[in-house]
Structure formats: C-alpha cells, structure tokens
Coordinates of C-alpha atoms in Angstrom, one line a residue:
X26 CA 0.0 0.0 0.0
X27 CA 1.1 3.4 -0.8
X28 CA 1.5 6.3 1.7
X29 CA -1.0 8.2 -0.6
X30 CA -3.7 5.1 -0.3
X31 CA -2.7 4.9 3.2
X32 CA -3.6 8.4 3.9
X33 CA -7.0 8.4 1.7
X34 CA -7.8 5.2 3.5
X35 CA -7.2 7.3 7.4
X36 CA -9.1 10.5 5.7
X37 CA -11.8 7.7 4.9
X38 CA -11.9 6.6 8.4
X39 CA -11.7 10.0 9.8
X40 CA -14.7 11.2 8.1
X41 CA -16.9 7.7 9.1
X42 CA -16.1 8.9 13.1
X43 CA -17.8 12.6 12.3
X44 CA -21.2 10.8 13.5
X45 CA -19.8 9.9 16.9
X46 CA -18.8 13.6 17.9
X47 CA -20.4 13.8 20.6
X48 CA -18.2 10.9 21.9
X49 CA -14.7 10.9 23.0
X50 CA -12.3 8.8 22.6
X51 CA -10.2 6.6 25.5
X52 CA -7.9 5.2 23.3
X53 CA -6.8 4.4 19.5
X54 CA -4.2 2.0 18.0
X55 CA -2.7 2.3 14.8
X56 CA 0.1 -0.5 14.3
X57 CA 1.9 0.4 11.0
X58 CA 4.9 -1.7 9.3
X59 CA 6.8 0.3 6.7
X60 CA 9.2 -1.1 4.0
X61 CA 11.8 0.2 1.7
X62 CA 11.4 -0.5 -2.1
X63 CA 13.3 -4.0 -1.2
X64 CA 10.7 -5.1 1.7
X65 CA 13.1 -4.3 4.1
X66 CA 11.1 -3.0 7.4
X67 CA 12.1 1.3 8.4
X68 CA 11.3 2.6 11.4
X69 CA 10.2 6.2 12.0
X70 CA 12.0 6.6 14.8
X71 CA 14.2 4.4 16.9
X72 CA 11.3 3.2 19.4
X73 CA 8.9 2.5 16.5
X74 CA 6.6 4.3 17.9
X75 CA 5.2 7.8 18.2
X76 CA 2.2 9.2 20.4
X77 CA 0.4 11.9 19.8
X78 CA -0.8 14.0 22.5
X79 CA -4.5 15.8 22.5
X80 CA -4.9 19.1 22.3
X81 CA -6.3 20.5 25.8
X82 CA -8.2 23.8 25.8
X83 CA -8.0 26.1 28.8
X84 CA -11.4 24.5 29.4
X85 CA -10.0 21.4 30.3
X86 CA -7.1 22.5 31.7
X87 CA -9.3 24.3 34.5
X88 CA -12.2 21.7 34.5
X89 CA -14.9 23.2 33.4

C-alpha cells in the first residue's frame, strides 16, 4: 500500500467517526509496518513508535 492510499484510507476513516462527535475517545491504535522499495522494514523513529498528545483547551485544563 502506498502512503498516498494509506492516507486516503485514514481521511476515509476520519470522516466515518464525524457521527460519533459527541463521543470521546479513550484510546486508539494504529500499528503500521513500513518497508523500503526492497521489503526491508524502516522505522520512523528508533522506538517504533510515536504518540500523539491531545490538544487541551484552557477549558480542560481548569475543569470546566
């Protein structure tokens, strides 16, 4: 798979969640193997992984 079908495929995904807005979410998984034009396996970085962090308004910051 391509990163460009990849990243129609998340978009896809993305716009399938708009009905559950009202929702949060605890958690999400995404486990992703990338290859070189040979098969041979890359890593992003040198854990192999990478977390994104929500954004946190002021809002939720000061709990209201």
């Amino acid at each position: 798979m391509s990163m460009r079908e990849l990243r129609q495929g998340l978009f896809d995904i993305v716009r399938e969640l708009e009905r559950y807005e009202a929702y949060r979410a605890k958690w999400a998984t995404l486990y992703l193997t990338l290859v070189d034009e040979d098969g041979n396996e890359i890593r992003i970085d040198t854990r192999g992984e990478r977390i994104l962090y929500p954004y946190k308004s002021i809002a939720d910051e000061k709990g209201l």
